[in-house]
CSV table of C-alpha atoms and ligand atoms in Angstrom, one decimal:
chain,number,residue,atom,x,y,z
A,1,MET,CA,0.0,0.0,-0.1
A,2,ASN,CA,1.4,3.4,-0.9
A,3,GLN,CA,1.2,6.4,1.5
A,4,PHE,CA,-1.8,7.8,-0.4
A,5,GLU,CA,-3.7,4.8,0.2
A,6,LEU,CA,-2.7,4.6,3.8
A,7,ILE,CA,-4.1,8.1,4.3
A,8,ASP,CA,-7.3,6.9,2.7
A,9,LYS,CA,-7.3,4.0,4.7
A,10,LEU,CA,-6.8,6.1,8.0
A,11,GLU,CA,-9.8,8.4,6.8
A,12,GLN,CA,-12.1,5.6,6.2
A,13,ASN,CA,-11.2,3.2,9.3
A,14,LYS,CA,-10.3,6.2,11.7
A,15,THR,CA,-7.1,4.3,12.7
A,16,LEU,CA,-4.2,2.3,11.5
A,17,GLU,CA,-1.9,-0.3,12.8
A,18,HIS,CA,1.1,0.8,14.8
A,19,SER,CA,3.7,0.1,11.9
A,20,GLU,CA,1.3,2.1,9.6
A,21,PHE,CA,1.3,5.1,11.8
A,22,LEU,CA,5.1,5.0,11.9
A,23,ARG,CA,5.3,5.1,8.1
A,24,LEU,CA,2.9,8.3,8.1
A,25,LEU,CA,5.1,9.9,10.9
A,26,SER,CA,8.5,8.9,9.3
A,27,GLY,CA,10.7,11.5,7.5
A,28,ASP,CA,10.2,9.4,4.5
A,29,ILE,CA,6.9,10.7,3.6
A,30,LEU,CA,7.1,13.0,0.5
A,31,PRO,CA,5.9,16.7,0.1
A,32,ASP,CA,2.9,15.6,-2.1
A,33,GLU,CA,2.0,12.8,0.3
A,34,ALA,CA,2.2,15.2,3.2
A,35,LEU,CA,0.2,17.7,1.4
A,36,TYR,CA,-2.5,15.0,0.5
A,37,LEU,CA,-2.8,14.4,4.3
A,38,LYS,CA,-3.1,17.9,5.2
A,39,GLN,CA,-5.7,18.4,2.4
A,40,ARG,CA,-7.8,15.4,3.6
A,41,ALA,CA,-7.6,16.6,7.2
A,42,ARG,CA,-8.8,20.0,6.3
A,43,GLU,CA,-11.6,18.7,4.0
A,44,VAL,CA,-12.9,16.7,6.9
A,45,THR,CA,-12.5,19.8,9.3
A,46,ASP,CA,-14.6,21.8,6.8
A,47,ARG,CA,-17.1,19.2,6.6
A,48,ILE,CA,-17.8,19.0,10.6
A,49,PHE,CA,-17.0,22.6,11.3
A,50,GLY,CA,-17.0,24.8,8.2
A,51,ARG,CA,-14.5,27.5,8.0
A,52,THR,CA,-15.2,28.5,11.5
A,53,VAL,CA,-12.8,28.6,14.4
A,54,ARG,CA,-13.8,28.2,18.0
A,55,ILE,CA,-12.3,30.6,20.6
A,56,ARG,CA,-11.7,29.7,24.2
A,57,GLY,CA,-10.5,32.5,26.7
A,58,LEU,CA,-7.5,31.3,28.5
A,59,ILE,CA,-6.9,32.7,32.0
A,60,GLU,CA,-3.6,31.5,33.7
A,61,ILE,CA,-4.8,31.6,37.2
A,62,THR,CA,-1.6,30.7,38.8
A,63,ASN,CA,2.1,30.0,38.2
A,64,VAL,CA,3.0,28.4,41.5
A,65,CYS,CA,3.4,24.7,41.0
A,66,ARG,CA,4.5,22.1,43.5
A,67,ASN,CA,5.6,19.7,40.5
A,68,ASN,CA,8.9,19.6,38.9
A,69,CYS,CA,8.1,18.5,35.3
A,70,LEU,CA,11.5,18.7,33.8
A,71,TYR,CA,10.3,20.5,30.5
A,72,CYS,CA,8.3,23.3,32.1
A,73,GLY,CA,9.4,26.7,33.2
A,74,LEU,CA,6.9,26.9,36.1
A,75,ARG,CA,8.4,23.8,37.8
A,76,LYS,CA,9.0,24.2,41.5
A,77,ASP,CA,12.8,24.3,41.2
A,78,ASN,CA,12.9,27.4,39.0
A,79,ARG,CA,13.7,30.0,41.4
A,80,ASN,CA,14.0,32.7,39.0
A,81,LEU,CA,10.2,33.2,38.4
A,82,HIS,CA,8.0,35.8,40.1
A,83,ARG,CA,5.1,33.6,41.5
A,84,TYR,CA,1.4,35.0,41.3
A,85,THR,CA,-1.9,33.6,42.2
A,86,LEU,CA,-5.0,35.5,40.9
A,87,SER,CA,-7.7,36.3,43.5
A,88,ALA,CA,-11.1,35.1,42.7
A,89,ASP,CA,-12.1,38.9,41.9
A,90,ALA,CA,-9.3,39.0,39.3
A,91,ILE,CA,-10.3,35.9,37.7
A,92,LEU,CA,-13.9,37.0,37.5
A,93,GLU,CA,-12.8,40.3,36.1
A,94,CYS,CA,-11.0,38.4,33.2
A,95,CYS,CA,-14.2,36.6,32.6
A,96,ASP,CA,-16.1,39.9,32.4
A,97,ILE,CA,-13.7,41.3,29.8
A,98,GLY,CA,-13.7,38.0,27.9
A,99,HIS,CA,-17.4,37.9,27.9
A,100,ALA,CA,-17.7,41.3,26.7
A,101,LEU,CA,-15.4,40.4,23.7
A,102,GLY,CA,-17.5,37.4,22.8
A,103,PHE,CA,-15.8,34.6,24.6
A,104,ARG,CA,-18.2,31.8,25.7
A,105,THR,CA,-15.5,29.3,27.0
A,106,PHE,CA,-13.3,30.3,29.8
A,107,VAL,CA,-10.2,28.0,30.5
A,108,LEU,CA,-8.9,28.2,33.9
A,109,GLN,CA,-5.2,26.8,33.6
A,110,GLY,CA,-2.5,26.8,36.1
A,111,GLY,CA,0.2,25.0,38.1
A,112,GLU,CA,-0.7,22.6,41.0
A,113,ASN,CA,-0.6,25.2,43.7
A,114,PRO,CA,-0.9,23.6,47.1
A,115,ALA,CA,-2.4,26.7,48.7
A,116,ILE,CA,-5.5,26.5,46.4
A,117,SER,CA,-7.9,24.1,47.8
A,118,ALA,CA,-10.5,22.1,46.0
A,119,GLU,CA,-13.2,23.9,47.7
A,120,HIS,CA,-11.9,27.4,46.6
A,121,ILE,CA,-11.7,26.1,42.8
A,122,ALA,CA,-15.2,24.7,43.2
A,123,ASN,CA,-16.4,28.0,44.6
A,124,LEU,CA,-14.9,30.0,41.7
A,125,VAL,CA,-16.5,27.6,39.0
A,126,SER,CA,-19.7,28.1,40.7
A,127,ASN,CA,-19.3,31.9,40.7
A,128,ILE,CA,-18.5,32.1,37.0
A,129,HIS,CA,-21.1,29.5,36.3
A,130,ASP,CA,-23.9,31.7,37.9
A,131,ARG,CA,-22.5,34.7,36.5
A,132,TYR,CA,-22.3,33.5,32.7
A,133,SER,CA,-24.7,30.6,32.6
A,134,ASP,CA,-24.3,30.8,28.7
A,135,SER,CA,-20.5,30.0,28.9
A,136,ALA,CA,-18.6,26.8,29.4
A,137,ILE,CA,-15.8,26.5,32.1
A,138,THR,CA,-12.7,24.3,31.1
A,139,LEU,CA,-10.2,23.4,33.6
A,140,SER,CA,-6.7,22.6,33.1
A,141,LEU,CA,-5.3,22.3,36.7
A,142,GLY,CA,-3.3,19.3,36.7
A,143,GLU,CA,-4.0,16.1,38.7
A,144,TRP,CA,-6.5,16.0,41.5
A,145,ASP,CA,-8.2,13.2,43.5
A,146,ASP,CA,-11.6,11.9,42.3
A,147,ARG,CA,-13.4,13.7,45.2
A,148,SER,CA,-12.0,17.2,44.0
A,149,LEU,CA,-12.7,16.4,40.2
A,150,LYS,CA,-16.2,15.6,41.2
A,151,LEU,CA,-16.6,18.7,43.3
A,152,PHE,CA,-15.4,20.7,40.1
A,153,ARG,CA,-17.8,18.9,37.9
A,154,ASP,CA,-20.8,19.4,40.4
A,155,ALA,CA,-19.9,23.1,40.5
A,156,GLY,CA,-20.3,23.4,36.8
A,157,ALA,CA,-17.1,22.8,34.8
A,158,THR,CA,-17.8,20.6,32.0
A,159,ARG,CA,-14.3,20.2,30.3
A,160,TYR,CA,-11.0,19.3,31.6
A,161,LEU,CA,-7.6,19.3,29.8
A,162,LEU,CA,-4.9,17.2,31.1
A,163,ARG,CA,-2.2,16.1,28.6
A,164,HIS,CA,-1.1,12.6,29.1
A,165,GLU,CA,2.2,13.7,27.8
A,166,THR,CA,3.4,10.4,26.7
A,167,ILE,CA,2.0,6.8,27.2
A,168,ASN,CA,5.4,5.2,27.4
A,169,PRO,CA,6.3,4.6,31.2
A,170,ALA,CA,10.0,4.8,30.5
A,171,HIS,CA,9.7,8.1,28.5
A,172,TYR,CA,7.0,9.4,31.1
A,173,SER,CA,9.8,9.0,33.7
A,174,ARG,CA,12.5,10.7,31.8
A,175,LEU,CA,10.2,13.8,31.6
A,176,HIS,CA,9.1,13.8,35.2
A,177,PRO,CA,10.5,13.3,38.7
A,178,ASP,CA,10.0,10.1,40.6
A,179,GLU,CA,7.2,11.6,42.7
A,180,MET,CA,4.9,11.8,39.3
A,181,SER,CA,3.5,8.8,37.9
A,182,ARG,CA,2.1,8.0,34.5
A,183,ASP,CA,-0.7,5.9,36.3
A,184,ASN,CA,-2.0,8.6,38.3
A,185,ARG,CA,-2.4,10.7,35.3
A,186,LEU,CA,-4.2,8.0,33.4
A,187,ARG,CA,-6.3,7.6,36.8
A,188,CYS,CA,-7.3,11.1,36.5
A,189,LEU,CA,-8.0,11.0,32.9
A,190,HIS,CA,-10.4,7.8,33.4
A,191,THR,CA,-12.1,9.6,36.4
A,192,LEU,CA,-12.8,12.8,34.3
A,193,LYS,CA,-14.3,10.5,31.5
A,194,ARG,CA,-16.4,8.6,34.1
A,195,LEU,CA,-17.7,12.1,35.6
A,196,GLY,CA,-18.8,13.1,32.2
A,197,TYR,CA,-16.2,15.8,31.5
A,198,GLN,CA,-15.6,16.5,27.9
A,199,THR,CA,-11.9,15.3,28.4
A,200,GLY,CA,-8.9,16.6,26.6
A,201,THR,CA,-5.5,14.9,26.4
A,202,GLY,CA,-2.3,15.3,24.2
A,203,ILE,CA,1.3,15.2,24.0
A,204,MET,CA,4.1,17.5,23.1
A,205,VAL,CA,5.7,16.9,19.9
A,206,GLY,CA,9.5,16.6,20.1
A,207,SER,CA,9.7,16.4,23.8
A,208,PRO,CA,13.3,15.1,25.0
A,209,TYR,CA,13.7,11.5,24.1
A,210,GLN,CA,10.8,11.0,22.3
A,211,THR,CA,10.5,8.6,19.3
A,212,LEU,CA,8.2,8.1,16.6
A,213,ASP,CA,7.5,4.9,18.1
A,214,ASN,CA,6.2,6.6,21.2
A,215,ILE,CA,4.1,8.9,19.1
A,216,ALA,CA,2.5,6.0,17.4
A,217,ASP,CA,1.8,4.6,20.8
A,218,ASP,CA,0.2,7.8,21.9
A,219,LEU,CA,-2.0,7.8,18.8
A,220,LEU,CA,-3.2,4.5,19.7
A,221,PHE,CA,-3.7,5.3,23.3
A,222,MET,CA,-5.8,8.3,22.4
A,223,LYS,CA,-7.9,6.0,20.1
A,224,ASN,CA,-8.8,4.0,23.0
A,225,LEU,CA,-9.5,6.8,25.5
A,226,LYS,CA,-11.8,8.6,23.1
A,227,PRO,CA,-11.1,12.1,24.2
A,228,GLU,CA,-13.2,15.1,23.1
A,229,MET,CA,-10.4,17.6,23.0
A,230,ILE,CA,-6.7,17.1,21.9
A,231,GLY,CA,-3.9,19.5,22.7
A,232,ILE,CA,-0.8,19.3,20.6
A,233,GLY,CA,2.0,21.5,20.4
A,234,PRO,CA,5.7,21.6,19.9
A,235,PHE,CA,8.1,21.2,23.0
A,236,ILE,CA,9.9,24.6,23.3
A,237,PRO,CA,12.8,24.5,25.7
A,238,HIS,CA,13.0,26.9,28.7
A,239,SER,CA,16.2,28.1,29.6
A,240,ALA,CA,15.6,27.6,33.4
A,241,THR,CA,14.9,23.9,33.0
A,242,PRO,CA,17.0,20.7,32.7
A,243,PHE,CA,15.9,20.5,29.3
A,244,ALA,CA,17.4,24.1,28.4
A,245,SER,CA,19.7,22.7,25.7
A,246,PHE,CA,17.2,20.3,23.9
A,247,ARG,CA,15.9,21.3,20.4
A,248,ALA,CA,12.3,22.6,19.8
A,249,GLY,CA,9.8,20.1,18.3
A,250,ASN,CA,9.5,20.1,14.5
A,251,LEU,CA,6.9,22.3,12.8
A,252,GLU,CA,6.1,19.8,10.0
A,253,LEU,CA,6.0,16.8,12.4
A,254,THR,CA,3.4,18.8,14.5
A,255,LEU,CA,1.2,19.7,11.8
A,256,ARG,CA,1.3,16.1,10.5
A,257,ILE,CA,0.1,14.8,13.7
A,258,ILE,CA,-2.7,17.2,13.8
A,259,SER,CA,-3.8,16.0,10.5
A,260,ILE,CA,-3.5,12.5,11.5
A,261,LEU,CA,-5.5,13.1,14.6
A,262,ARG,CA,-8.2,15.0,12.6
A,263,LEU,CA,-8.8,11.9,10.4
A,264,MET,CA,-8.9,9.7,13.6
A,265,PHE,CA,-11.3,11.9,15.4
A,266,PRO,CA,-13.4,14.0,12.9
A,267,HIS,CA,-15.4,15.7,15.7
A,268,VAL,CA,-12.7,16.2,18.5
A,269,HIS,CA,-11.9,19.8,19.4
A,270,ILE,CA,-8.1,20.5,18.6
A,271,PRO,CA,-6.7,23.9,19.3
A,272,SER,CA,-4.0,25.5,17.3
A,273,THR,CA,-1.7,26.0,20.3
A,274,THR,CA,0.3,29.0,21.5
A,275,ALA,CA,3.4,26.8,21.3
A,276,LEU,CA,2.8,26.4,17.5
A,277,ALA,CA,2.3,30.2,17.2
A,278,THR,CA,5.6,30.8,19.3
A,279,LEU,CA,7.4,28.2,17.0
A,280,HIS,CA,6.6,29.9,13.8
A,281,GLU,CA,5.1,33.3,12.9
A,282,ASN,CA,2.3,31.8,11.1
A,283,GLY,CA,1.9,28.7,13.1
A,284,ARG,CA,-1.6,29.4,14.5
A,285,CYS,CA,-3.0,29.5,10.8
A,286,LEU,CA,-0.8,26.5,9.7
A,287,GLY,CA,-2.4,24.4,12.7
A,288,LEU,CA,-5.9,25.3,11.6
A,289,LEU,CA,-5.0,24.5,8.0
A,290,ALA,CA,-3.8,21.2,9.1
A,291,GLY,CA,-7.0,20.2,10.7
A,292,ALA,CA,-7.2,22.2,14.0
A,293,ASN,CA,-10.6,23.9,14.8
A,294,ALA,CA,-10.0,26.2,17.9
A,295,VAL,CA,-7.7,28.6,19.3
A,296,MET,CA,-7.2,30.0,22.9
A,297,PRO,CA,-6.2,33.6,23.0
A,298,ASN,CA,-4.8,34.9,26.3
A,299,LEU,CA,-7.1,36.4,28.7
A,300,SER,CA,-4.8,36.8,31.6
A,301,PRO,CA,-4.1,40.1,33.2
A,302,PRO,CA,-1.5,41.6,30.7
A,303,ASP,CA,1.1,42.5,33.3
A,304,LEU,CA,1.2,39.0,34.6
A,305,ARG,CA,1.4,37.4,31.3
A,306,ASN,CA,5.3,37.1,31.1
A,307,HIS,CA,5.4,35.2,34.4
A,308,TYR,CA,3.5,32.2,33.1
A,309,SER,CA,6.5,31.2,31.2
A,310,LEU,CA,6.3,27.5,30.3
A,311,TYR,CA,8.9,28.1,27.6
A,312,ASP,CA,11.1,30.7,26.3
A,313,ASN,CA,9.7,33.5,24.2
A,314,LYS,CA,5.9,32.3,24.8
A,315,SER,CA,3.6,34.4,22.7
A,316,ALA,CA,0.9,36.2,24.8
A,317,PHE,CA,0.2,39.5,23.2
A,318,GLY,CA,-1.2,40.7,19.7
A,319,ALA,CA,-3.0,38.0,17.9
A,320,GLU,CA,-2.3,35.5,20.8
A,321,SER,CA,-4.2,37.6,23.2
A,322,ALA,CA,-8.0,38.2,23.8
A,323,GLU,CA,-7.7,42.0,23.2
A,324,GLY,CA,-6.1,41.2,19.9
A,325,LEU,CA,-9.1,39.3,18.5
A,326,ALA,CA,-9.3,41.7,15.7
A,327,THR,CA,-5.8,41.0,14.5
A,328,LEU,CA,-6.3,37.4,14.7
A,329,SER,CA,-9.6,37.7,12.8
A,330,SER,CA,-8.0,39.3,10.0
A,331,GLN,CA,-5.0,36.8,9.8
A,332,LEU,CA,-7.7,34.1,9.9
A,333,ALA,CA,-9.7,35.8,7.0
A,334,LYS,CA,-6.8,35.8,4.7
A,335,ASN,CA,-7.0,31.9,5.1
A,336,ASN,CA,-11.0,32.1,4.6
A,337,LEU,CA,-11.2,31.2,8.3
A,338,TYR,CA,-13.7,32.9,10.5
A,339,ILE,CA,-14.0,33.2,14.4
A,340,THR,CA,-17.4,32.0,15.9
A,341,THR,CA,-18.3,33.0,19.3
A,342,GLU,CA,-20.4,29.8,19.8
A,343,LYS,CA,-19.6,27.8,23.0
A,344,GLY,CA,-18.9,24.9,20.8
A,345,ASP,CA,-19.6,21.6,23.1
A,346,TYR,CA,-18.5,18.4,21.8
A,347,SER,CA,-22.0,17.2,21.6
A,348,ASP,CA,-23.0,20.1,19.3
A,349,VAL,CA,-21.0,18.9,16.3
B,401,LIG,N1,-0.3,22.1,35.4
B,401,LIG,C1,-1.2,21.7,34.4
B,401,LIG,C2,-0.7,20.5,33.7
B,401,LIG,O1,0.4,20.2,33.8
B,401,LIG,O2,-1.5,19.8,33.0
B,401,LIG,C3,-1.6,22.8,33.6
B,401,LIG,C4,-0.6,23.6,33.0
B,401,LIG,S1,0.7,23.0,32.0
B,401,LIG,C5,1.7,24.2,31.9
B,401,LIG,C6,-0.1,22.9,30.6
B,401,LIG,C7,0.8,22.2,29.4
B,401,LIG,O3,1.8,23.0,29.0
B,401,LIG,C8,1.4,20.8,29.9
B,401,LIG,O4,0.5,19.8,29.6
B,401,LIG,C9,2.6,20.7,28.8
B,401,LIG,O5,2.2,19.8,27.9
B,401,LIG,C10,2.6,22.2,28.3
B,401,LIG,N2,4.1,22.5,28.4
B,401,LIG,C11,4.8,22.6,29.5
B,401,LIG,N3,6.1,23.0,29.2
B,401,LIG,C12,6.2,23.1,27.9
B,401,LIG,C13,7.2,23.3,27.0
B,401,LIG,N4,8.6,23.6,27.4
B,401,LIG,N5,7.0,23.5,25.8
B,401,LIG,C14,5.8,23.1,25.2
B,401,LIG,N6,4.7,22.8,26.0
B,401,LIG,C15,4.8,22.8,27.3
B,402,LIG,FE1,3.3,22.2,36.9
B,402,LIG,FE2,2.1,21.6,34.9
B,402,LIG,FE3,4.4,22.8,34.4
B,402,LIG,FE4,4.3,20.2,35.3
B,402,LIG,S1,3.5,21.1,33.3
B,402,LIG,S2,5.5,21.9,36.3
B,402,LIG,S3,2.3,20.3,36.4
B,402,LIG,S4,2.6,23.7,35.5
């Protein structure tokens, strides 16, 4: 079977064998084959979502984290970071600004801050829910016990983003300190599904020590999990982490994986990530043209954005920001793509 036939098979069966995924991921793929993959993925995206792009307002509620993920600039051992935690009022103010701009999804993201209790988060969710009943609340706050995840769900959070990062246990342990375990992350993901969250998972492309074999395993893991959202972006090094000297993930491979995922999961929400936009000046649009259907402009207080530094030179202003929606719109329009303010639940598509 040639690569074109393999791409057709993926579109039809929505999955492939491990060895077949490897063929699509490998550097041997020719430019016209890669282009065909991208075109098929965009056509599927057009069929499901039209030329619309969903917007989610990202509020980075705290950069304090008890964890020490080796890739992340927010890791506990990075002592060169000014740490902040937004008050509930400050977060509600971000929502007010976002709602006025047309956002109908608020994504509360942050490190695992030991000073923030589950009850505090649940109260916050409930307050946002009361104030903006027309909006969805997504959480991306790392790993919690089942009771806390249920508390958030009962308070009104309907979506949760928690990338599995890598399904390979040996690779997982090269990216994380001993206290963190792949199995605990999987436990959280299964709890989220069980509680009825629209669940997001995903990986960084090009994380240190990652192989194509790992990525093929990740694709098959996701096939099994059936997530409603998938976050895929390139790894980008941060100078104050143990991975400072590693190379950033590859743009073309990241785009190819977005296209593969779109063919595997026609209805899933895939944001074109900030990391992609940081890696390449047109990364946001390239991700959308490869099969992504959402963007997450930054809605955090502008004076704090630079402190949420996951990796070096992270974009947070201009077209990456909530206040820069007009700039983003005009960039998208050049590619015949248009922002929709629809809430955009998984069940809507
Ligand atoms: N603490 C929560 C968690 O880990 O899920 C949410 C915040 S965390 C910063 C969100 C995501 O940022 C992680 O899942 C990881 O994939 C991504 N990230 C962290 N460091 C990164 C880096 N150096 N390059 C690209 N993405 C990175
Ligand atoms: Fe903390 Fe998340 Fe960064 Fe890990 S990736 S150090 S959990 S903020």
